[in-house]
CSV table of C-alpha atoms in Angstrom, one decimal:
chain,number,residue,atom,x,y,z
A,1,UNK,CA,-24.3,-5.2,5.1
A,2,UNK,CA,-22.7,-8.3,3.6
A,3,UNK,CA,-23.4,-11.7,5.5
A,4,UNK,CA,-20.2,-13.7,6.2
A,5,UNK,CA,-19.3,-17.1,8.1
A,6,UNK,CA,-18.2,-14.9,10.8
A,7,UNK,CA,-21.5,-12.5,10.8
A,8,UNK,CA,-22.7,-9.3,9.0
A,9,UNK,CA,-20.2,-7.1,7.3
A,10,UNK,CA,-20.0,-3.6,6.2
A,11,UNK,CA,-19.6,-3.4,2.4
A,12,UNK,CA,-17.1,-0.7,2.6
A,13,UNK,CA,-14.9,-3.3,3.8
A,14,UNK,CA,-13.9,-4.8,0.6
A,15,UNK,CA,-12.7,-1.6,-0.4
A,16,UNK,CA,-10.2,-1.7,1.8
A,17,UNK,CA,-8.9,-5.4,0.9
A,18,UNK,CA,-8.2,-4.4,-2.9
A,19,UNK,CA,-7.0,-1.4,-2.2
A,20,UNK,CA,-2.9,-0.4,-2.3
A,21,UNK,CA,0.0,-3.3,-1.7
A,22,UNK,CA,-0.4,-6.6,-0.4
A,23,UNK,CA,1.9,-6.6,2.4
A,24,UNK,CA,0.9,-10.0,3.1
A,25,UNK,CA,2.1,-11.7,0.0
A,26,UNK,CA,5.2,-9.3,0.1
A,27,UNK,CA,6.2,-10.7,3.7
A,28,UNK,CA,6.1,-13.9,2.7
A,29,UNK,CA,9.0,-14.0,-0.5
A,30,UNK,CA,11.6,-14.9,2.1
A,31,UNK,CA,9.4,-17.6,3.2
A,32,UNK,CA,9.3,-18.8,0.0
A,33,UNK,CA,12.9,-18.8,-0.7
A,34,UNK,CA,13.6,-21.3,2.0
A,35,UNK,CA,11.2,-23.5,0.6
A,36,UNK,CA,12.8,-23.4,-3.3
A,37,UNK,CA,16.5,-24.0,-1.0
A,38,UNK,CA,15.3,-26.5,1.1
A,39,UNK,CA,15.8,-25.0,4.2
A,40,UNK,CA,16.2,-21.2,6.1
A,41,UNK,CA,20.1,-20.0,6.1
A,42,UNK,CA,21.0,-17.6,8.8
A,43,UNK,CA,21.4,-15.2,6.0
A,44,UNK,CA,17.5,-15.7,5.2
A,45,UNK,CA,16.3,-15.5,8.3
A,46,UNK,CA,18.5,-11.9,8.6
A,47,UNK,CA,16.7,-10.7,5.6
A,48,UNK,CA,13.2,-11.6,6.2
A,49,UNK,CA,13.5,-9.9,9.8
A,50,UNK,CA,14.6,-6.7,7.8
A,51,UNK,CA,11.6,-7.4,5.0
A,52,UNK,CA,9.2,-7.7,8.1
A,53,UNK,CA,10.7,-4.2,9.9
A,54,UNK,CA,10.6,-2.8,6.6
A,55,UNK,CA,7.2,-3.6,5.6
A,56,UNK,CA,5.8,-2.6,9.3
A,57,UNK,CA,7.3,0.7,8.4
A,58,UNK,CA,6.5,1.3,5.2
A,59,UNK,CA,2.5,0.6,6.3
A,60,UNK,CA,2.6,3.0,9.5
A,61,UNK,CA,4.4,5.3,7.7
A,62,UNK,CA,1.6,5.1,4.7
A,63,UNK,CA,-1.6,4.7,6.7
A,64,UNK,CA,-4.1,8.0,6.3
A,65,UNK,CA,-5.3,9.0,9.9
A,66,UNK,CA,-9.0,8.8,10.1
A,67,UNK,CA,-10.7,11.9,10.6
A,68,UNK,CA,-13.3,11.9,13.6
């Protein structure tokens, strides 16, 4: 177990935080194209919508089903 601000931890935990694609930092490239233009186009807004749905499907459609 691994102590942490928010209590203990197991360490098999970490595995799974360096492990595959950040889908976090991919999600948020739209986000930081409004911010380089200056503000968030309808266009934009379109495209991140379709980055989110894509995303969302690409990590259901990855996820390995635990076995009980």
């Amino acid at each position: 177990m691994l102590s942490s601000p928010m209590g203990a931890v197991p360490t098999s935990v970490g595995v799974t935080l360096v492990r595959g694609l950040d889908l976090g930092v991919l999600g948020t490239i739209p986000f930081i194209v409004a911010l380089l233009l200056g503000e968030a186009p309808q266009l934009l807004q379109g495209i991140a919508l379709v980055v989110a749905a894509g995303l969302g499907a690409l990590a259901v459609g990855t996820a390995q089903r635990r076995s009980s």
